[in-house]
Coordinates of C-alpha atoms (C1' of nucleotides) in Angstrom, one line a residue:
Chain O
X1 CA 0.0 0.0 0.0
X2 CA 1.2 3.3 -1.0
X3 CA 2.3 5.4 2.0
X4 CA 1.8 9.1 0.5
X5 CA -1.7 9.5 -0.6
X6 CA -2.2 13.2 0.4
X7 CA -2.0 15.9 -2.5
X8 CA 1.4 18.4 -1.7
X9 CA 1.3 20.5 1.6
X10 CA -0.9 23.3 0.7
X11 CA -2.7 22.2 -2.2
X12 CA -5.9 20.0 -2.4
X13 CA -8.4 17.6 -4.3
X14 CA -11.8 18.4 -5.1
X15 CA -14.6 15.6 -4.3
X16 CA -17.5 16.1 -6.5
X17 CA -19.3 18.3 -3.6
X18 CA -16.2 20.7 -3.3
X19 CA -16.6 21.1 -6.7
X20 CA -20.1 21.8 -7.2
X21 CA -19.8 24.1 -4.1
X22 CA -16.7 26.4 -6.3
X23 CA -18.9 26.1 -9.1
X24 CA -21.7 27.8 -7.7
X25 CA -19.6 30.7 -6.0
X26 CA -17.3 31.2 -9.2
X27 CA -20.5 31.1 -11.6
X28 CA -22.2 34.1 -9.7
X29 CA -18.9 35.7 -9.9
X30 CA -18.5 35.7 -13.6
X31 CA -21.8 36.7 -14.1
X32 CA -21.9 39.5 -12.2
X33 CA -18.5 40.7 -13.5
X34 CA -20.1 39.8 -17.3
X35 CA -22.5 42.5 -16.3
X36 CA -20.3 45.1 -15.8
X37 CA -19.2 44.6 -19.1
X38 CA -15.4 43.0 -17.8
X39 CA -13.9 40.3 -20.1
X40 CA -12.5 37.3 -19.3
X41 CA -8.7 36.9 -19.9
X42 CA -6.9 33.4 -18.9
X43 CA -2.4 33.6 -18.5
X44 CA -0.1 30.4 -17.9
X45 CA 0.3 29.5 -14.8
X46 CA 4.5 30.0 -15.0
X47 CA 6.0 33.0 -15.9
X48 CA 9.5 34.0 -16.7
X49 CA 10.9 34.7 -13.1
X50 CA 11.9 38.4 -14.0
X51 CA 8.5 39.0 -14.4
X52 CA 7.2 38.2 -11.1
X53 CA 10.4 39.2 -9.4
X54 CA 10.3 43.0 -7.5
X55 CA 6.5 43.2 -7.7
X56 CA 5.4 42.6 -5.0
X57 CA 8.1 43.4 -1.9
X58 CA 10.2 41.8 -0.1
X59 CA 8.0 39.2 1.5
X60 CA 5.8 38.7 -1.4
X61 CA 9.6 37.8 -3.2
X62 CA 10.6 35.0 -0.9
X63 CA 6.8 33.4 -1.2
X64 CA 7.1 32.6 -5.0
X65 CA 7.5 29.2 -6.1
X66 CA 10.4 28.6 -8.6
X67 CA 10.8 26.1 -11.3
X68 CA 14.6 25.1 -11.9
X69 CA 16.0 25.2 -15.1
X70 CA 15.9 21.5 -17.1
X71 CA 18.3 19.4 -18.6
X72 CA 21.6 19.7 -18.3
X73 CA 21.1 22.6 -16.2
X74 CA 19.3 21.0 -13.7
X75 CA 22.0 20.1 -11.2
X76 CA 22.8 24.0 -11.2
X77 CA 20.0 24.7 -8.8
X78 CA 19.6 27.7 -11.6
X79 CA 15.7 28.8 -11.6
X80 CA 14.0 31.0 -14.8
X81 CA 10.6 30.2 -14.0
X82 CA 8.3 30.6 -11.5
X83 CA 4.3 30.3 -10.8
X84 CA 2.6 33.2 -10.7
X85 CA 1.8 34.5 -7.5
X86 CA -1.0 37.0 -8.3
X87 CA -3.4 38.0 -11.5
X88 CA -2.6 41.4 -11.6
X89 CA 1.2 40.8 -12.7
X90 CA 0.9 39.1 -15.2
X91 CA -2.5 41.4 -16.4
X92 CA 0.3 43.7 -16.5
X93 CA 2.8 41.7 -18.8
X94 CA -0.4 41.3 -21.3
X95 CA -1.5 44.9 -21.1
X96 CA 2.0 45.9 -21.6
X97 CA 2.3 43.3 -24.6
X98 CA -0.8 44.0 -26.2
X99 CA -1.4 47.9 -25.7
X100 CA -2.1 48.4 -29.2
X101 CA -5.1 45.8 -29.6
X102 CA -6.6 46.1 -26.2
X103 CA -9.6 48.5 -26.0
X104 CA -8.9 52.2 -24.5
X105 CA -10.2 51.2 -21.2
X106 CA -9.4 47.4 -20.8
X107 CA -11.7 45.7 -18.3
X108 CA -10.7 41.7 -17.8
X109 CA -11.9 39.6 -15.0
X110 CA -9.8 36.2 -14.4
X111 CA -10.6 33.5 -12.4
X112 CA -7.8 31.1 -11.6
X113 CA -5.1 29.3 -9.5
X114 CA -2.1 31.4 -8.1
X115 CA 0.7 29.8 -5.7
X116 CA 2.2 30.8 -2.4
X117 CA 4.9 29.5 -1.3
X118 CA 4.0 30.3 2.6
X119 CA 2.7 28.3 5.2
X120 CA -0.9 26.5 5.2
X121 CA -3.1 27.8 7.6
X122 CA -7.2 27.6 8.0
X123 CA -8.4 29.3 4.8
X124 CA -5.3 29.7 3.4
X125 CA -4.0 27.1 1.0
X126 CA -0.4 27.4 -1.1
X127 CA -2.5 27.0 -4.8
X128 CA -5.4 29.0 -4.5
X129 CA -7.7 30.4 -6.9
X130 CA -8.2 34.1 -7.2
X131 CA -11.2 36.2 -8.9
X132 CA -10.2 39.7 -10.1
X133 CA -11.5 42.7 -11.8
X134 CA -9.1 45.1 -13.0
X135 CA -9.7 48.5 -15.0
X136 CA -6.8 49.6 -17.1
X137 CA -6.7 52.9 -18.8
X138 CA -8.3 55.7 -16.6
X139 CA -7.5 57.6 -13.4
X140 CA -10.7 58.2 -13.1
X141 CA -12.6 57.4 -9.5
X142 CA -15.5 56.2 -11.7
X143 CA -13.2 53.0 -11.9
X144 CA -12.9 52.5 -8.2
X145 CA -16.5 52.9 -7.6
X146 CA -17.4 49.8 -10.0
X147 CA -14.5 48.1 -8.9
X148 CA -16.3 48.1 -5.7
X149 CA -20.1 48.4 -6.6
X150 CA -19.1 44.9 -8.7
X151 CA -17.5 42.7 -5.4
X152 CA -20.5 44.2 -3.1
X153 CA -22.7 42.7 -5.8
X154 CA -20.7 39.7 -5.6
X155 CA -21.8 39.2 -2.2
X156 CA -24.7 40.3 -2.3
X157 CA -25.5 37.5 -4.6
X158 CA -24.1 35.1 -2.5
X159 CA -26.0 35.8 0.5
X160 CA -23.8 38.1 2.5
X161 CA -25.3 41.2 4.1
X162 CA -22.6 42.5 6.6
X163 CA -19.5 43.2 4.4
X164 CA -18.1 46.1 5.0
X165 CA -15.6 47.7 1.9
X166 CA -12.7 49.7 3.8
X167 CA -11.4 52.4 1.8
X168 CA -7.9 54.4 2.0
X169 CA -5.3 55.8 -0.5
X170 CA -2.1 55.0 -0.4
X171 CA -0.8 58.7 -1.1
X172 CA -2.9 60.1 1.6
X173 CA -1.0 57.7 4.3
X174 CA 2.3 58.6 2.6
X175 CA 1.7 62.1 3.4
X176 CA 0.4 61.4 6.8
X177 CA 3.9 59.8 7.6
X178 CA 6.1 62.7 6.1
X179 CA 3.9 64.9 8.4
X180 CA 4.9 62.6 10.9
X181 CA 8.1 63.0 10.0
X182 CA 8.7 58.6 8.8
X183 CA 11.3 58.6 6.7
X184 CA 10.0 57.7 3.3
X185 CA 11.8 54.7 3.1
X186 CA 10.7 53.0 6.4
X187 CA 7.0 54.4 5.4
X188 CA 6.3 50.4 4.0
X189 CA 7.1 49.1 7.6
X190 CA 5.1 51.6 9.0
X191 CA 1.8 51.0 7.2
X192 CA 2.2 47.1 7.7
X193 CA 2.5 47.7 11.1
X194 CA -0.5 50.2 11.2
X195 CA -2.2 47.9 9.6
X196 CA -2.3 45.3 12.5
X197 CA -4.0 48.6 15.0
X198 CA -7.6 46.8 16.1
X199 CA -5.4 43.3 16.2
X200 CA -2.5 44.0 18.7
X201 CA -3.4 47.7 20.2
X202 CA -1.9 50.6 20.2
X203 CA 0.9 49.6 22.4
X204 CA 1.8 46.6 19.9
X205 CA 1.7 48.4 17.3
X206 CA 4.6 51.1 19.0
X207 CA 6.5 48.6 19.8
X208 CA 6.2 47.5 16.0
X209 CA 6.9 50.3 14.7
X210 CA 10.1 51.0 17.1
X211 CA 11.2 48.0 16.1
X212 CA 11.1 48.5 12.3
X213 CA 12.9 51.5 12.9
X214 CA 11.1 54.4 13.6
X215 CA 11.4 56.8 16.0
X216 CA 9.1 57.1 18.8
X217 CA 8.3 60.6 18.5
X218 CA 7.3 59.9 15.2
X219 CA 5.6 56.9 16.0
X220 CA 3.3 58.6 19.0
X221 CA 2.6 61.2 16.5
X222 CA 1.1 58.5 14.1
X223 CA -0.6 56.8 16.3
X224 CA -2.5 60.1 17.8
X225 CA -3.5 60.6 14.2
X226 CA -5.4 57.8 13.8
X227 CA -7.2 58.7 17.0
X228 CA -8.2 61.8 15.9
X229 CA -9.3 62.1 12.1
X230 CA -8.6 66.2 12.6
X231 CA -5.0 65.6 13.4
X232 CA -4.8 63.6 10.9
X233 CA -6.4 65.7 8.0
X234 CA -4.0 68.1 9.6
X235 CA -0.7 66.1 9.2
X236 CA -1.7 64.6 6.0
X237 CA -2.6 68.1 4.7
X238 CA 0.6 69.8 4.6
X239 CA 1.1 68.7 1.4
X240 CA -0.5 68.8 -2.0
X241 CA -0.3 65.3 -2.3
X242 CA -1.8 64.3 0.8
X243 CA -4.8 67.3 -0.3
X244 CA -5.4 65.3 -3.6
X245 CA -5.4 62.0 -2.0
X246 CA -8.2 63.6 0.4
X247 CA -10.1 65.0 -2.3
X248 CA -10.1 61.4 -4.4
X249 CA -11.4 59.5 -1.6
X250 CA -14.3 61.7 -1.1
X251 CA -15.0 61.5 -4.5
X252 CA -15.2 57.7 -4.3
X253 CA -17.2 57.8 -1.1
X254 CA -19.6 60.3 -2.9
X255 CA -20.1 58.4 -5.7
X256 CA -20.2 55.2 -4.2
X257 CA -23.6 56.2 -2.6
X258 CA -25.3 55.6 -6.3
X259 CA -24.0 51.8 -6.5
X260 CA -25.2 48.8 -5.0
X261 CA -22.6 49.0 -2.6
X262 CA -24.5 52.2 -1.1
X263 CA -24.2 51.5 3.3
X264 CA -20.9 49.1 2.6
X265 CA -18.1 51.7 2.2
X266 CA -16.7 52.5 5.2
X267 CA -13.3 55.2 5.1
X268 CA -10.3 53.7 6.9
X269 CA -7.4 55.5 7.7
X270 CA -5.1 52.5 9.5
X271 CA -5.7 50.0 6.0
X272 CA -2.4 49.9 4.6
X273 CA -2.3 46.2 2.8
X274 CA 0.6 44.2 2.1
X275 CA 1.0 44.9 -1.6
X276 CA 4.4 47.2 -3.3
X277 CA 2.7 48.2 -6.0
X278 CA -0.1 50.2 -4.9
X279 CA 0.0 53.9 -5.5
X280 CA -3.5 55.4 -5.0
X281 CA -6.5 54.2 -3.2
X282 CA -6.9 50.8 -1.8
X283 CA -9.6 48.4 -0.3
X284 CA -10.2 45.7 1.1
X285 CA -13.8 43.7 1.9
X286 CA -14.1 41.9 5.1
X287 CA -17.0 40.1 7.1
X288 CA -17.8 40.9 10.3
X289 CA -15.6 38.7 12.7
X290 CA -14.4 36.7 9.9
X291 CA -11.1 39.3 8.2
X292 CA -10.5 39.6 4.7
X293 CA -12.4 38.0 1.7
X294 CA -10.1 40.2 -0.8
X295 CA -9.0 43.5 -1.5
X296 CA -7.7 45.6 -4.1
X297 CA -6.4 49.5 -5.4
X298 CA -5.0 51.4 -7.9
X299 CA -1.7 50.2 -9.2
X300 CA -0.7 53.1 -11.8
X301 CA 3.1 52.6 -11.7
X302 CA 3.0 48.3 -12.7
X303 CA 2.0 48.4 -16.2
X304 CA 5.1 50.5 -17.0
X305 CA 7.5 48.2 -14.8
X306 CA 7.1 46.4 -18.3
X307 CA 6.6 48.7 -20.8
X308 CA 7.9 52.1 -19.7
X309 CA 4.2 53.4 -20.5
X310 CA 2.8 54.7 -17.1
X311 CA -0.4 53.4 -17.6
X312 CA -3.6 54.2 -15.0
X313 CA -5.0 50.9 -13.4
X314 CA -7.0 49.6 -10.6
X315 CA -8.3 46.1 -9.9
X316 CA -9.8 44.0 -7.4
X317 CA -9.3 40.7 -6.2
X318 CA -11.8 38.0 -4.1
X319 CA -10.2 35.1 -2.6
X320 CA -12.5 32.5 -3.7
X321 CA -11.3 30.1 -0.7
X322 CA -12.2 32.5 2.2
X323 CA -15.4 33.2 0.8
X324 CA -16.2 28.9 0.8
X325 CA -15.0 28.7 4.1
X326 CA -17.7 30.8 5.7
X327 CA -20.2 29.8 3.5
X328 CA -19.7 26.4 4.2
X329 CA -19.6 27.9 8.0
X330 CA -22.7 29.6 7.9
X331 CA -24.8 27.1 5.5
X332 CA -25.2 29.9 2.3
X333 CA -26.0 27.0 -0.4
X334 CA -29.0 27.0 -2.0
X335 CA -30.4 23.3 -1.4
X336 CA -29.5 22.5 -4.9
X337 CA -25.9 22.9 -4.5
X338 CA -25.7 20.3 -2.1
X339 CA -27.6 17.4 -3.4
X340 CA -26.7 17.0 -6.6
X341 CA -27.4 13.0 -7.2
X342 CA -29.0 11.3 -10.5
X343 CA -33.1 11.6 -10.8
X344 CA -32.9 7.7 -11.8
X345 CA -31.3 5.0 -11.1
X346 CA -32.0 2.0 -14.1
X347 CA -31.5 -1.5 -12.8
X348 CA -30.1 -4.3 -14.8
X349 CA -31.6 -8.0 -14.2
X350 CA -29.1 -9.8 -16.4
X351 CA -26.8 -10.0 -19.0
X352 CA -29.8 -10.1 -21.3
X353 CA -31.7 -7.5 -20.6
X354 CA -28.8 -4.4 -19.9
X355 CA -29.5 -3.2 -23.8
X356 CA -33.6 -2.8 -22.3
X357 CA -31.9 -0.5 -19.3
X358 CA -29.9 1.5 -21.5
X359 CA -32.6 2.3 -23.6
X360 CA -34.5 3.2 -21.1
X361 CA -31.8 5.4 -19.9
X362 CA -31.2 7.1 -22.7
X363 CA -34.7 8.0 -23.4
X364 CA -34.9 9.4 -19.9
X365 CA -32.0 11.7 -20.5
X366 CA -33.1 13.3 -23.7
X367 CA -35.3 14.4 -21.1
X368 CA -33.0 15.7 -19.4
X369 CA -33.0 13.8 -16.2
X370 CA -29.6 12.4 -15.1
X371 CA -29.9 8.8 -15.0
X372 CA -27.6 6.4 -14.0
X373 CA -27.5 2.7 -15.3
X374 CA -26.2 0.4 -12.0
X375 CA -23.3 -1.2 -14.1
X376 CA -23.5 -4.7 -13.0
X377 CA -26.3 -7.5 -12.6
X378 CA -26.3 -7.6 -9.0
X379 CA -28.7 -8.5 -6.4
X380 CA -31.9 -6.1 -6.3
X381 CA -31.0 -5.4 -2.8
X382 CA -27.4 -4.1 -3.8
X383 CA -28.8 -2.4 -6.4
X384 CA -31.4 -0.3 -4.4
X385 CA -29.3 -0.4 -1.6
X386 CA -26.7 1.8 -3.8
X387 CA -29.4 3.9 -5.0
X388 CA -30.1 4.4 -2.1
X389 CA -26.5 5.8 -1.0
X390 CA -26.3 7.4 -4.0
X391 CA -29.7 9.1 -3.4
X392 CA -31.5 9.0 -5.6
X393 CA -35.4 10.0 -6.3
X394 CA -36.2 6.6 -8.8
X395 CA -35.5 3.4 -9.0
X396 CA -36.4 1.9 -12.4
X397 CA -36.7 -2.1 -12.1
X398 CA -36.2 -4.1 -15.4
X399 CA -36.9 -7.7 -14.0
X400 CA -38.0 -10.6 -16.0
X401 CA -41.5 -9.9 -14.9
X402 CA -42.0 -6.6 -16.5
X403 CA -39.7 -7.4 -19.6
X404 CA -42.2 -10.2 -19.8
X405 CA -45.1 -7.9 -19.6
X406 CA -43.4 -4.9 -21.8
X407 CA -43.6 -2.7 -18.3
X408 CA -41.3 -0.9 -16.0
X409 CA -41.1 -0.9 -12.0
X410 CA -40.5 3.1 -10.7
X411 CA -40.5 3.2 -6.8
X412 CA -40.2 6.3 -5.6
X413 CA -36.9 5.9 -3.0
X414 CA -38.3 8.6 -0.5
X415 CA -42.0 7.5 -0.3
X416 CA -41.4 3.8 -1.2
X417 CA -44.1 3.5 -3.0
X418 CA -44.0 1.8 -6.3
X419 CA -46.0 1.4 -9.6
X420 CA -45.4 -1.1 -12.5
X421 CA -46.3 1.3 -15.4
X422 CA -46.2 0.1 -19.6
X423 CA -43.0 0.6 -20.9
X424 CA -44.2 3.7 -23.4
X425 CA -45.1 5.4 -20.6
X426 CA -42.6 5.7 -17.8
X427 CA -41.0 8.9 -19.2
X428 CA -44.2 10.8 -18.8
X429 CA -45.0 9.4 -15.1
X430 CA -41.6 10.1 -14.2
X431 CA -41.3 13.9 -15.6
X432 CA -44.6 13.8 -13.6
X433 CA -43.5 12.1 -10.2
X434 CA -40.5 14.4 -10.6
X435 CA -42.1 17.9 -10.6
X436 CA -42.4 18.0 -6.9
X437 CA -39.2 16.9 -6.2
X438 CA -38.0 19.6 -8.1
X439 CA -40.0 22.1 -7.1
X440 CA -38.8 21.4 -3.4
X441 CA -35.1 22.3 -4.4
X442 CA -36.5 26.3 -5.1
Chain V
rG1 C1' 10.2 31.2 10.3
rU2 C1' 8.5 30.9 16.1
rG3 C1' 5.5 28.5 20.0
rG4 C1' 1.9 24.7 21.5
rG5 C1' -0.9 20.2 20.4
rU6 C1' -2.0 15.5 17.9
rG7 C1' -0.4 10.9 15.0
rU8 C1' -3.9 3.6 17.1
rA9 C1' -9.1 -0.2 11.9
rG10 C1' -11.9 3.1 5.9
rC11 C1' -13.8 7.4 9.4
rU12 C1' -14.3 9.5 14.6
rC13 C1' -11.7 8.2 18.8
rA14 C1' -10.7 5.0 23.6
rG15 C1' -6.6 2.4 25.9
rU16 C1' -2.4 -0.4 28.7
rG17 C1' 5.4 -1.4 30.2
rG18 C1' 3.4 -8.1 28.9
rU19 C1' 2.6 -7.9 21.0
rA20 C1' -5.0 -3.9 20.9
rG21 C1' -10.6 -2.0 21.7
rA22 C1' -15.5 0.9 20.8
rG23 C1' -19.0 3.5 17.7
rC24 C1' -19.9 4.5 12.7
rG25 C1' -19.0 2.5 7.9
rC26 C1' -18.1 -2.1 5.0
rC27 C1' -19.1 -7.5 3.8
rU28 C1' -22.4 -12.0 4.7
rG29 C1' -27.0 -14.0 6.3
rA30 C1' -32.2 -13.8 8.5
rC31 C1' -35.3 -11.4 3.6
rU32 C1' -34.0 -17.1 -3.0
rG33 C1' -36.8 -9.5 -7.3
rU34 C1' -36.5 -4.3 -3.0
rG35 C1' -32.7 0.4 0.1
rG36 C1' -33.6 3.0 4.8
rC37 C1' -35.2 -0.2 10.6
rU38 C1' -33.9 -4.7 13.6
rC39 C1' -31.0 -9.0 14.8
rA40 C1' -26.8 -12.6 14.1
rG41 C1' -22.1 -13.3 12.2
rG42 C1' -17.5 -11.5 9.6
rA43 C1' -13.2 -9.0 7.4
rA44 C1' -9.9 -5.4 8.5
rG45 C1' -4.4 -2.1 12.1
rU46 C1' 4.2 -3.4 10.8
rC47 C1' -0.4 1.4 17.2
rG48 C1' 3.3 7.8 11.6
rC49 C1' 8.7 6.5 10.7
rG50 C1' 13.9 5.7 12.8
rG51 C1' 16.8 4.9 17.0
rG52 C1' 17.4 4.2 22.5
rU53 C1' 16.0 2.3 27.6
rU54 C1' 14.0 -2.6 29.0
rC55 C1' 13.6 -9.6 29.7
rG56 C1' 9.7 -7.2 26.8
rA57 C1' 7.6 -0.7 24.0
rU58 C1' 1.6 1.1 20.9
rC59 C1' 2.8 3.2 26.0
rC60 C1' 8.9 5.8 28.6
rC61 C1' 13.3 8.8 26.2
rC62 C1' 15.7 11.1 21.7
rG63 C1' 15.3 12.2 16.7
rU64 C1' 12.3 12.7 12.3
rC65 C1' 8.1 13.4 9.2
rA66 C1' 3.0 14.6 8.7
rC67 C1' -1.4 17.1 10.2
rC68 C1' -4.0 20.8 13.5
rC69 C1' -4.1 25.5 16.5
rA70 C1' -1.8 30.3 17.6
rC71 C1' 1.9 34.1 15.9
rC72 C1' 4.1 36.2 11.4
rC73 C1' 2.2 37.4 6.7
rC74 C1' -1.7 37.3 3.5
rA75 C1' -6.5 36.0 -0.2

RNA sequence: GUGGGUGUAGCUCAGUGGUAGAGCGCCUGACUGUGGCUCAGGAAGUCGCGGGUUCGAUCCCCGUCACCCACCCCA
């Protein structure tokens, strides 16, 4: 017997359930995104390594996976490729590669695995799959706003009620931290830290920040900021940039108010998110008690990493496994979701008579029932007993007595009640039987 | 990467320094064409792996691996 049956550390199969269940979510996804009028766009999974290299700081760095070089440089330890550890990167490759046949304002959704290289936890998995929106071409705060009228519809659809959409801007924390005199390089430390205020406190996050390197004066002075929105309008306001910053999030919030995400957008000056490559706003979407389910922002400086092209953008992602993991917790599937088992089970008496089952099978599904034909001539009882672990609604009995009479058993596996009916009509007494059955599912 | 916990039957877990048990599931039969209920019987484990202590280790010690929880970071 084979010791190692388990997929890789971090990754996992699907069982038919799992499946269905990520159907469901990722099907309300691309519909809603369809509606916005975002196109779907599909990248390999590896990329060059440059490409993903320096994108996304220095932790981000040390989490991608690498693929060593083949054949006879294998031994080197030498790595050029490396699986991509976010959509937007690459997004930004293919923008920066197809400028000229993309429309003026791009809008792509993507739906697909990215891999981490960092350490499994609950919810967190090292392949994952990822949904994002991203809007490429404008600097406009029309583009935020849909960014995050689209994920609030998202949820909506889903089932979720209490999701709150945090909103800051990068440039408006930046000049927060000058005011607070932060160096600018030790600025990144700062926000991470900042970041983590309503999780440690306001001491841990002063001891944080002392221990990436800033200076406590500086540090108390940030800290009484985010206590007190006036000082920090006041700190962030010295400066042009932080004024603009201001003025763009209030833009957002205003217009936010004619979206579906109207009552959702809450402004958050501690938000900081992990990210490099954010310059303007950002967001993030989180569940009451639960933490993140995604998060996103403007990213006008990646495109022309690539190209040399500063080109606007500003995307969204939802992590599709967070959002399972408290559906699953808080029972959100619709019934149907669940239960997904055949209509019909189709017996088989002997060798002689499995061409009758199939037949009958497959005039059952051009009705479009799903119908499964037990494979072997077993016992009855084995045969019902798997219909009925396979749950089933029907069981349709071929024996010898109804082949002799040109007639089909149905019994009805939840009532037991059963009915020998002439062969031409069992398709019309089971699309009848079924109707309540599947009006029980809505 | 740091700290803690757990590894025993297919699953969930008991247990003891003298080479192992329950519940559920599975198989067979009572019921020779009928699942769910009941009853009777049955199969199944190198007690994670390697070493040490011991007359003897599933149990004690050391190491190792895997999984879980928290931290870190994130989706």
């Amino acid at each position: 017997m084979p010791q190692h049956t388990r997929p890789a550390r971090g990754m996992r199969d699907f069982l038919p359930a799992d499946v269905r269940r990520r159907q469901y979510v990722i099907d309300v996804v691309r519909g809603v995104y369809e509606r916005y009028g975002f196109e779907p766009l599909e990248t390999p999974a590896l990329e060059n390594i440059e490409t993903l290299t320096g994108k996304y700081g220095e932790e981000g760095n040390k989490l991608i996976f690498k693929v060593l070089r083949r054949g006879e440089h294998e031994t080197s330890g030498e790595t050029d490729l490396a699986l991509r550890y976010d959509l937007t990167v690459p997004l930004a490759r293919v923008v920066a590669e197809n400028r000229g046949q993309l429309p003026k304002f791009f809008k792509r959704y993507q739906i697909q695995p990215v891999w981490r290289a960092d350490r499994p936890a609950r919810g967190r998995f090292r392949e994952f799959f990822q949904c994002d929106v991203d809007a490429i071409g404008s600097a406009s705060a029309v583009v935020e706003v849909e960014m995050i009228a689209a994920v609030s519809e998202v949820l909506q659809t889903l089932g979720f009620t209490d999701f709150v959409v945090q909103l800051n801007h990068r440039q408006l924390l930046s000049a927060m931290l000058d005011g607070a005199r932060v160096a600018a390089e030790r600025q990144n430390d700062a926000m991470v830290a900042i970041d983590k205020l309503d999780k440690i406190g306001r001491d841990g996050v002063k001891q944080e920040l002392i221990a990436r390197g800033i200076d406590g004066a500086a540090a108390d002075q940030c800290l009484r900021a985010f206590e007190d929105v006036q000082e920090y309008n006041a700190l962030a306001g010295r400066s042009e940039r932080g004024a603009e910053a201001s003025r763009n999030v209030a833009e957002i919030l205003t217009l936010v108010e004619a979206t579906p995400a109207s009552g959702h957008v809450k402004f958050t000056p501690r938000l900081a998110r992990g990210l490099s490559y954010y310059t303007g706003a950002i967001m993030e979407i989180s569940v009451e008690g639960i933490g993140s389910l995604g998060g996103g922002g403007r990213y006008d400086g990646l495109i022309g990493m690539f190209s040399g092209e500063q080109i606007p953008a500003c995307g969204f992602s939802l992590g599709l496994e967070r959002i399972l993991v408290i559906m699953s917790e808080r029972e959100m599937f619709p019934p149907h979701v669940a239960s997904s088992s055949p209509d019909v089970l189709v017996t088989v008496f002997d060798a002689a008579s499995a061409a009758d089952s199939l037949r009958l099978a497959a005039e059952l599904r051009s009705l479009a029932l799903r119908v499964e034909v037990y494979p072997e001539a077993d016992k009855l009882g084995k045969q019902f007993k798997y219909g009925s672990a396979r749950n089933v609604a029907f069981v349709a009995i071929l024996g010898s007595d109804e082949r002799a009479r040109g007639a089909v058993t149905i019994k009805n596996m939840k009532t037991g009640e059963q009915v020998t009916v002439p062969r031409a009509e069992v398709a019309a007494r089971l699309r009848r039987d079924q109707r309540p059955t599947t009006s029980e599912l809505h």
